PDB file of C-alpha atoms in Angstrom:
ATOM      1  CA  UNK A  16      83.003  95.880  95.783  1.00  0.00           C
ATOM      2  CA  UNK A  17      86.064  98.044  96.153  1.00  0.00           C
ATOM      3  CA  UNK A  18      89.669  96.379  95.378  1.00  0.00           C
ATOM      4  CA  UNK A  19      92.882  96.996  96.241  1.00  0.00           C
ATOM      5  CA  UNK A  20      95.318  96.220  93.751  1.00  0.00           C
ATOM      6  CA  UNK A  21      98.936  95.772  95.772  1.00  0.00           C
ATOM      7  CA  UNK A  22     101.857  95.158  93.672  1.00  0.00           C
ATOM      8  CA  UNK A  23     104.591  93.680  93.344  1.00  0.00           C
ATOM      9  CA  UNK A  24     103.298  90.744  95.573  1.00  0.00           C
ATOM     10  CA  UNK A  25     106.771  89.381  95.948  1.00  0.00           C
ATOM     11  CA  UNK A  26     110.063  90.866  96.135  1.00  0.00           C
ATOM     12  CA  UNK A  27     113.544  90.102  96.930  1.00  0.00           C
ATOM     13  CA  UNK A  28     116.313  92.330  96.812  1.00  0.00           C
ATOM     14  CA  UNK A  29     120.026  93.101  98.664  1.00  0.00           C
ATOM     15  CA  UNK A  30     120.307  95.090 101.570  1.00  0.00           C
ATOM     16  CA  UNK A  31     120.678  98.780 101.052  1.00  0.00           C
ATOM     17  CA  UNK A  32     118.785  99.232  97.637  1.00  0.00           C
ATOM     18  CA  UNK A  33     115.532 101.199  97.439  1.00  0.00           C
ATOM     19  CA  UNK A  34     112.410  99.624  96.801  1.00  0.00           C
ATOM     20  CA  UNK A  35     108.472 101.329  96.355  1.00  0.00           C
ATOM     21  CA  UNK A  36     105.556  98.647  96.673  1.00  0.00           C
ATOM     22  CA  UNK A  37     101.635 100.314  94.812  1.00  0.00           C
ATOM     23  CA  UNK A  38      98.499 100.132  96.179  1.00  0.00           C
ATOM     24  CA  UNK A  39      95.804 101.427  93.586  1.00  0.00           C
ATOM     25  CA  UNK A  40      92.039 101.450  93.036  1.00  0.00           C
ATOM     26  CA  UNK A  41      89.330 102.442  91.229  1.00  0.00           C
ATOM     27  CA  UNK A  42      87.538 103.964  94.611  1.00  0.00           C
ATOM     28  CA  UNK A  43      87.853 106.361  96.891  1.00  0.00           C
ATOM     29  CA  UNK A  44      88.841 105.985  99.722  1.00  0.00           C
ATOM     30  CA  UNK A  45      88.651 108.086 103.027  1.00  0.00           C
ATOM     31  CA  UNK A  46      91.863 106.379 104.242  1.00  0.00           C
ATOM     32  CA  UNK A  47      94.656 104.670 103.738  1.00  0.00           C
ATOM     33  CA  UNK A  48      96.325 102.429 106.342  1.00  0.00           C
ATOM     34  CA  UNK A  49      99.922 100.892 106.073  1.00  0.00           C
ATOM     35  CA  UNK A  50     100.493  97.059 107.950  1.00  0.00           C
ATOM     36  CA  UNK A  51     103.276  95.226 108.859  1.00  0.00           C
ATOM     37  CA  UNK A  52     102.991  91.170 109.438  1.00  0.00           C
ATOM     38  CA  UNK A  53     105.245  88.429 110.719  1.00  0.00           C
ATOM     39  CA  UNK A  54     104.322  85.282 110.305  1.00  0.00           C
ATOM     40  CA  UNK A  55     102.151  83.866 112.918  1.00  0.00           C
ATOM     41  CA  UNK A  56     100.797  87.323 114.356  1.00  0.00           C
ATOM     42  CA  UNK A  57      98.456  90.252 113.096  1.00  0.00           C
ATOM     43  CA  UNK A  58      99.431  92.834 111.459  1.00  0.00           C
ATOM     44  CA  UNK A  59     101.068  95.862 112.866  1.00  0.00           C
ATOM     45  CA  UNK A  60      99.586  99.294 111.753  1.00  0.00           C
ATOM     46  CA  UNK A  61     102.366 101.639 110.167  1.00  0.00           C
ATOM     47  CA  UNK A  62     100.958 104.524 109.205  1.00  0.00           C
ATOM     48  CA  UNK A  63      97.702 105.659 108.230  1.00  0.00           C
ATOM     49  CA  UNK A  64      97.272 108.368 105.436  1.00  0.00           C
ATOM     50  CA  UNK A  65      93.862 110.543 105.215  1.00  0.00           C
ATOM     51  CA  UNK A  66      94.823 113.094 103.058  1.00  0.00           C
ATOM     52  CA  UNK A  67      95.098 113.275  99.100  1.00  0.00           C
ATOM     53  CA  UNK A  68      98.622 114.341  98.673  1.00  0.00           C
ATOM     54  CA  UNK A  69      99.534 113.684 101.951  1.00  0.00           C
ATOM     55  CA  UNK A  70     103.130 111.844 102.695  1.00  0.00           C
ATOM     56  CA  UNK A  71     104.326 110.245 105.876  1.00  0.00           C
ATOM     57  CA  UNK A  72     107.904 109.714 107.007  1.00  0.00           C
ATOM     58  CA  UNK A  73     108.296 106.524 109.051  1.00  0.00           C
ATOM     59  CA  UNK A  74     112.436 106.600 109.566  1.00  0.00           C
ATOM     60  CA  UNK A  75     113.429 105.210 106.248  1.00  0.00           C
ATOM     61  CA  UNK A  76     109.960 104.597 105.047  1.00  0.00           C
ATOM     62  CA  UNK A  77     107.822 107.034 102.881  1.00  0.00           C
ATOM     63  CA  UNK A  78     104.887 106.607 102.985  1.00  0.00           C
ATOM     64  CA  UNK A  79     102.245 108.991 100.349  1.00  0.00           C
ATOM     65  CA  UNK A  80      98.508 109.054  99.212  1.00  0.00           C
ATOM     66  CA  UNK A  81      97.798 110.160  96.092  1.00  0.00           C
ATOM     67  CA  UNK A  82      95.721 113.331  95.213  1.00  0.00           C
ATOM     68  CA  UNK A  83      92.477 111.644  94.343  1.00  0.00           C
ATOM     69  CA  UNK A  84      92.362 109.668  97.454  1.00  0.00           C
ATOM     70  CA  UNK A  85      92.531 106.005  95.299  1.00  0.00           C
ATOM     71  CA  UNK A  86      96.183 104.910  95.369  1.00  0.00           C
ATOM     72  CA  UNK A  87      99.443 104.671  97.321  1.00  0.00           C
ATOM     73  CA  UNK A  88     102.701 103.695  97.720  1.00  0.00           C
ATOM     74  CA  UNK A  89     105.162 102.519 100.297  1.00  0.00           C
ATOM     75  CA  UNK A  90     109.258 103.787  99.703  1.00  0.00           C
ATOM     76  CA  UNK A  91     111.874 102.147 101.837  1.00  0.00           C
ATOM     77  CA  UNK A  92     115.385 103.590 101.396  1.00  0.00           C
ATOM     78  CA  UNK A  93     118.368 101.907 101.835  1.00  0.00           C
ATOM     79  CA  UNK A  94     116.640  98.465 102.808  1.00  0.00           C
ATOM     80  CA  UNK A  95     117.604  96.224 105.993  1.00  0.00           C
ATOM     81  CA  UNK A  96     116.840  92.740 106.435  1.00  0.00           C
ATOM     82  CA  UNK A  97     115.108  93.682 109.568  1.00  0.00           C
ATOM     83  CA  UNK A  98     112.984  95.234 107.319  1.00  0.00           C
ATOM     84  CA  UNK A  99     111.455  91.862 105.491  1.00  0.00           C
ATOM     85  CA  UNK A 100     108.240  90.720 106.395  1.00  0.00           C
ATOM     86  CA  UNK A 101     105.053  90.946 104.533  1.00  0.00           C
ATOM     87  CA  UNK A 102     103.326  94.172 104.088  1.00  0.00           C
ATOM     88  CA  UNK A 103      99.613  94.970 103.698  1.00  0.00           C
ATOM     89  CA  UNK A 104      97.721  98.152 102.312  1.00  0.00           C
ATOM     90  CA  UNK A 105      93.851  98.595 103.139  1.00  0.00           C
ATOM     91  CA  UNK A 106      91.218 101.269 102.563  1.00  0.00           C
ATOM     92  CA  UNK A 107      88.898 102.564 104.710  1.00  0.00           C
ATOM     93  CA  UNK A 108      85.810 102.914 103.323  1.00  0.00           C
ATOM     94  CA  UNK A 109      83.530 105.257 105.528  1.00  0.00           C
ATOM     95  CA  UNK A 110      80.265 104.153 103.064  1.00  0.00           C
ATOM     96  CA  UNK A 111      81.023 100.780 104.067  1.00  0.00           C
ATOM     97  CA  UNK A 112      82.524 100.753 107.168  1.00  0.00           C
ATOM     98  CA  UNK A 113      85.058  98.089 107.215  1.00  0.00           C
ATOM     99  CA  UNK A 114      88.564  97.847 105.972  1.00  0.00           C
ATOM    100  CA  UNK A 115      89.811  96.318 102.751  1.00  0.00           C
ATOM    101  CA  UNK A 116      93.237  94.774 102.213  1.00  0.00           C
ATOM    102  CA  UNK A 117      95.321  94.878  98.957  1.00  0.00           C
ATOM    103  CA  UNK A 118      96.921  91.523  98.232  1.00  0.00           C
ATOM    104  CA  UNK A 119     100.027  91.683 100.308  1.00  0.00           C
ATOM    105  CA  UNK A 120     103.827  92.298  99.216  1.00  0.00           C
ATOM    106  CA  UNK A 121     105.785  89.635 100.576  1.00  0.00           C
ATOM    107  CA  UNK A 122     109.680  91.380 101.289  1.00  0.00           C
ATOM    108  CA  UNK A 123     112.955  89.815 101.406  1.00  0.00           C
ATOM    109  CA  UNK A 124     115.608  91.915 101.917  1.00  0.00           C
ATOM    110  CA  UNK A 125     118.768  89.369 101.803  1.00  0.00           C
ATOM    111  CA  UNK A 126     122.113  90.725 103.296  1.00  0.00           C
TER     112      UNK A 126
ATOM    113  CA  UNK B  28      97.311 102.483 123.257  1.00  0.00           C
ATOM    114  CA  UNK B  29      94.272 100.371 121.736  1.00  0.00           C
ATOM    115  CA  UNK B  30      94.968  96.644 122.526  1.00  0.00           C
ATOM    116  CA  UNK B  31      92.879  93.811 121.403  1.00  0.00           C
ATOM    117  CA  UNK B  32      93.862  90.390 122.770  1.00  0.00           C
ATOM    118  CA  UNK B  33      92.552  87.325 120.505  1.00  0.00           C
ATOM    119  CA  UNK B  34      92.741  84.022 122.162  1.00  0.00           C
ATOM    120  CA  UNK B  35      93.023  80.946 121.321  1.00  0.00           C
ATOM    121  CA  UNK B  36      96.615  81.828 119.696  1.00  0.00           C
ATOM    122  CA  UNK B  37      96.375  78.084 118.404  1.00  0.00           C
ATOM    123  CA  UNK B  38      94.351  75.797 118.547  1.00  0.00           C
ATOM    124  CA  UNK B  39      94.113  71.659 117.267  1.00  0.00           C
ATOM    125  CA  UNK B  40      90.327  70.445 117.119  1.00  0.00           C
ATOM    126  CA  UNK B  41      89.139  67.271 115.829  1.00  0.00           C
ATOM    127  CA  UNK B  42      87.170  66.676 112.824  1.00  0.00           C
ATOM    128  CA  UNK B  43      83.080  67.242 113.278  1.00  0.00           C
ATOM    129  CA  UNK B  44      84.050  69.245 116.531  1.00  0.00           C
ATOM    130  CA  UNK B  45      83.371  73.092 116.888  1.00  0.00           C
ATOM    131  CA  UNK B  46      85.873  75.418 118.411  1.00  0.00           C
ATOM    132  CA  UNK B  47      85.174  79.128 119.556  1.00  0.00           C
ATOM    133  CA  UNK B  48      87.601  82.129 119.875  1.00  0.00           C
ATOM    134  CA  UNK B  49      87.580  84.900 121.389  1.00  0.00           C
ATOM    135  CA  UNK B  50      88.116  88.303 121.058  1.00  0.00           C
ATOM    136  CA  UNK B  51      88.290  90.770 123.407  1.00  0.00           C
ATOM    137  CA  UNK B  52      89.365  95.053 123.304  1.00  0.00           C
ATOM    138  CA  UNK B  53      91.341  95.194 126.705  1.00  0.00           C
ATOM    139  CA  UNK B  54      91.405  99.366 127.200  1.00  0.00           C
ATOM    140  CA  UNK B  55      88.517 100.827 125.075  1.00  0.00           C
ATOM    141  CA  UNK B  56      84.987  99.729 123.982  1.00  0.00           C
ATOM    142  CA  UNK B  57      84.281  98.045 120.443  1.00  0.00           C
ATOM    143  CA  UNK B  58      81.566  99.129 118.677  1.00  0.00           C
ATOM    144  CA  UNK B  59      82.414  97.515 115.807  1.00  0.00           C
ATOM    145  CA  UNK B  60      84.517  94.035 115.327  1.00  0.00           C
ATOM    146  CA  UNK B  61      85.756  92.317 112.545  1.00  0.00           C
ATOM    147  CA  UNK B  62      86.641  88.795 111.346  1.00  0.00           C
ATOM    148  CA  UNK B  63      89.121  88.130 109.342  1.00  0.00           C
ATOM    149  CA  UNK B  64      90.321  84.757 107.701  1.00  0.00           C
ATOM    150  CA  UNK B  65      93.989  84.269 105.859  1.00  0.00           C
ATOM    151  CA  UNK B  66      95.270  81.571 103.718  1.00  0.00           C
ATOM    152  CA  UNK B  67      98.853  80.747 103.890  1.00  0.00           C
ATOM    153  CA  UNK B  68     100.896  83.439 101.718  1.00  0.00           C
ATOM    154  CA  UNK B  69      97.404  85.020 101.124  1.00  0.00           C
ATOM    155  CA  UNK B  70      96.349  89.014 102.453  1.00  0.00           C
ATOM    156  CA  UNK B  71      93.381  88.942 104.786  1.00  0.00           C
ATOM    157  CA  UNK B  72      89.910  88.216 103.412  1.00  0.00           C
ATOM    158  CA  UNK B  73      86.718  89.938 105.352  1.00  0.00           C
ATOM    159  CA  UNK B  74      84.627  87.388 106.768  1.00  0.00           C
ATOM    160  CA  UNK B  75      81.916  89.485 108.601  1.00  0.00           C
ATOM    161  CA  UNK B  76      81.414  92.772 110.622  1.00  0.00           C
ATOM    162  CA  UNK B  77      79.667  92.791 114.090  1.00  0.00           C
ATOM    163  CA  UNK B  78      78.043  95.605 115.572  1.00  0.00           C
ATOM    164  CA  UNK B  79      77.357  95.236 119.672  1.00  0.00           C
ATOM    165  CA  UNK B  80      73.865  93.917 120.100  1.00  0.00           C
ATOM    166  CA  UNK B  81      72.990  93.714 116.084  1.00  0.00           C
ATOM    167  CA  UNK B  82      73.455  90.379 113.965  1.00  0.00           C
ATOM    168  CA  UNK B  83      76.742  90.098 112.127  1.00  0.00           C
ATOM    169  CA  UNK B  84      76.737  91.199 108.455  1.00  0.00           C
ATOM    170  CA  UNK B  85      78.895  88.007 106.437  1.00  0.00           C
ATOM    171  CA  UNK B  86      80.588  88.751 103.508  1.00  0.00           C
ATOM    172  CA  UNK B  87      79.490  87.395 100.423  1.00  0.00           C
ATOM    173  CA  UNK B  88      80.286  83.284 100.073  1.00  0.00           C
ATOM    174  CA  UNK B  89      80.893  83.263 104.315  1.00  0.00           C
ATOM    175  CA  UNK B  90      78.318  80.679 105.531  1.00  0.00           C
ATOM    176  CA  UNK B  91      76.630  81.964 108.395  1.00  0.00           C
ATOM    177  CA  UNK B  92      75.592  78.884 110.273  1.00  0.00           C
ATOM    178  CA  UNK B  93      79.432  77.454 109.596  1.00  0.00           C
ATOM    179  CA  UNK B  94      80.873  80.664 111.193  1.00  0.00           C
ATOM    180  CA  UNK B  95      78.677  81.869 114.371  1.00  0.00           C
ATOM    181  CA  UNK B  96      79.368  85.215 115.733  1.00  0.00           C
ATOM    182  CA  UNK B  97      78.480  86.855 118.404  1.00  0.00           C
ATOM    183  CA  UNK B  98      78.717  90.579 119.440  1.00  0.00           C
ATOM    184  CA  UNK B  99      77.245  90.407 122.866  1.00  0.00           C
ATOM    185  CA  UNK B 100      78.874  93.146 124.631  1.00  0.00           C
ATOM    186  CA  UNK B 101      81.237  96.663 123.950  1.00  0.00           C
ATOM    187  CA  UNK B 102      84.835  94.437 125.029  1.00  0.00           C
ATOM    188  CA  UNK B 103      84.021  91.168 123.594  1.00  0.00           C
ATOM    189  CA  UNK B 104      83.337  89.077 120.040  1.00  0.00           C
ATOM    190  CA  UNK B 105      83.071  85.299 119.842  1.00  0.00           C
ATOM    191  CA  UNK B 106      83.605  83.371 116.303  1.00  0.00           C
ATOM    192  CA  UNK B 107      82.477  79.445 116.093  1.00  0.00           C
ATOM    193  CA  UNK B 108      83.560  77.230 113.673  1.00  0.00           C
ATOM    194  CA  UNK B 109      80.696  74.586 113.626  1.00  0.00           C
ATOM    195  CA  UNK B 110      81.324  71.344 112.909  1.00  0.00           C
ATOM    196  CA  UNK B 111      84.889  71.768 111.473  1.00  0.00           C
ATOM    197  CA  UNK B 112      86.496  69.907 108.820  1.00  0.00           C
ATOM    198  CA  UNK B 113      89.945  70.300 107.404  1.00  0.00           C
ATOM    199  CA  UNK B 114      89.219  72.668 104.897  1.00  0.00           C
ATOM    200  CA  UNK B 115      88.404  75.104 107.778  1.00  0.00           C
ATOM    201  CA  UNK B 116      92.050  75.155 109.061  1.00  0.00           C
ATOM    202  CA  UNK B 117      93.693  78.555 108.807  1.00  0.00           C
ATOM    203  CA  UNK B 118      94.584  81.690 110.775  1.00  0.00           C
ATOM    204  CA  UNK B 119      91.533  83.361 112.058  1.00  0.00           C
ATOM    205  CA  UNK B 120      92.305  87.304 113.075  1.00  0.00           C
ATOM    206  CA  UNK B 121      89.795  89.773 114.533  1.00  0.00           C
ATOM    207  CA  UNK B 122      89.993  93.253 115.082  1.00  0.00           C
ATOM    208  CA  UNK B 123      88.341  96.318 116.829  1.00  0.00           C
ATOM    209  CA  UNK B 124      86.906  99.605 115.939  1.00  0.00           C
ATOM    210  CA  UNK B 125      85.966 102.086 119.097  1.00  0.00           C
ATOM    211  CA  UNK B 126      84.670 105.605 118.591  1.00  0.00           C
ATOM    212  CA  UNK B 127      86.563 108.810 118.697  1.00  0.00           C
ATOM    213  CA  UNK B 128      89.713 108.886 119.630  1.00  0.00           C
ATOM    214  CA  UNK B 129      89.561 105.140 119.532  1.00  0.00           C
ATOM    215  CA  UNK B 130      88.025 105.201 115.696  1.00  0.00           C
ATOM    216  CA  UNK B 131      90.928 103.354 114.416  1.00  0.00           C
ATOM    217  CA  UNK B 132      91.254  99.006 113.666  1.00  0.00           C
ATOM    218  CA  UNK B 133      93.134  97.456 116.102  1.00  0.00           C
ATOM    219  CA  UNK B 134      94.339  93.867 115.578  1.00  0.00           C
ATOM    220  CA  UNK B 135      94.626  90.834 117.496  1.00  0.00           C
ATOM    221  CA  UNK B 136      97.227  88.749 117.064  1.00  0.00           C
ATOM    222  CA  UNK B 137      95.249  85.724 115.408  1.00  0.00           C
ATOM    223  CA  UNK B 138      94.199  82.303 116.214  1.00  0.00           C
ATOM    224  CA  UNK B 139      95.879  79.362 114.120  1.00  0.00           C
ATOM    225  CA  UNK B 140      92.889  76.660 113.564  1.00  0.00           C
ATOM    226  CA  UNK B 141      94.078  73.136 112.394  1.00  0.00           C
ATOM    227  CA  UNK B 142      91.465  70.316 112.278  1.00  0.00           C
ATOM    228  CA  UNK B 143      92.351  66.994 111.949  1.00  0.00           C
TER     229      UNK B 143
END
């Protein structure tokens, strides 16, 4: 079974500091996708990485995927409170065909 | 773009009772759906994959005859909750996988399930 470990799985900080949330695993995997929920709806895709080494620019979110394909990480800069919510990593898994989420980082950005 | 619309958005069912929702890719055909079940504060947890026509593969610990889905055409995937108890309540989400340019998971927006 491949995992997804997402950390941290909670954190609160003031507006305008930087923050980086980790998604790492054992596996490879053939790509990396970026969500976005609110409470109540499914989650949003953000970005989706396919490349080792590759890095995305969303506005003030970074977005990379490390060389070997088996971790990543999500940079916002100067943080908003619009930007809290909670945010999901998952692998795609070509072998298996289906998508597997990391545990969720649950933001609060508090003005 | 890829939209997948997921309905019931909510839905209240009685104890014993069995409750189906739907889900359906509006704009491009789904080859592949998947169920998805999350706990309050909790990421999304696989239940099963459906391929169009072929019997849905369940994750391991996902009863089969407690969640019935079906996968009977390109646009649309049905989940069942049989006989529901409490225990079931929580917020069902699907989503869709089409082919080529459409290879990407697209998400409904999820179906809250309380049973009381």
């Amino acid at each position: 079974t491949q995992l997804l470990e997402q950390s941290p799985q909670f954190l609160s900080i003031q507006e305008g500091e930087n923050l980086t949330v980790y998604c790492n695993s054992s596996s490879v995997f053939s790509s990396l996708q970026w969500y976005r929920q609110e409470p109540g709806e499914g989650p949003v895709l953000l970005v989706t990485v396919v490349t080792g080494g590759e890095v995305k620019k969303l506005k003030r979110l970074t977005f990379q995927f490390g060389d070997a394909r088996k971790d990543s990480s999500l940079h916002i800069t100067a943080a908003q409170p619009g930007d809290t919510g909670l945010y999901l990593c998952a692998g795609d898994s070509q072998g298996a065909q289906k998508l597997v989420f990391g545990q969720g980082t649950r933001l609060t950005i508090n003005p | 773009g890829a939209v997948v619309s997921q309905h019931p958005s909510r839905v209240i069912c009685k104890s014993g009772t069995s409750v189906k929702i739907e889900c359906r890719s509006l704009d491009f055909q789904a080859t592949t759906m998947f169920w998805y079940r999350q706990f309050p504060k909790q990421s999304l947890m696989l239940m099963a994959t459906s391929n169009e026509g072929s019997k849905a593969t369940y994750e391991q610990g996902v009863e089969k005859d407690k969640f019935l889905i079906n996968h009977a055409s390109l646009t649309l995937s049905t989940l069942t909750v049989t006989s529901a108890h409490p225990e079931d309540s929580s917020f069902y989400i699907c989503s869709a996988r089409g082919t080529g340019l459409n290879y990407g998971y697209t998400f409904g927006s999820g179906t809250r399930l309380t049973v009381v």
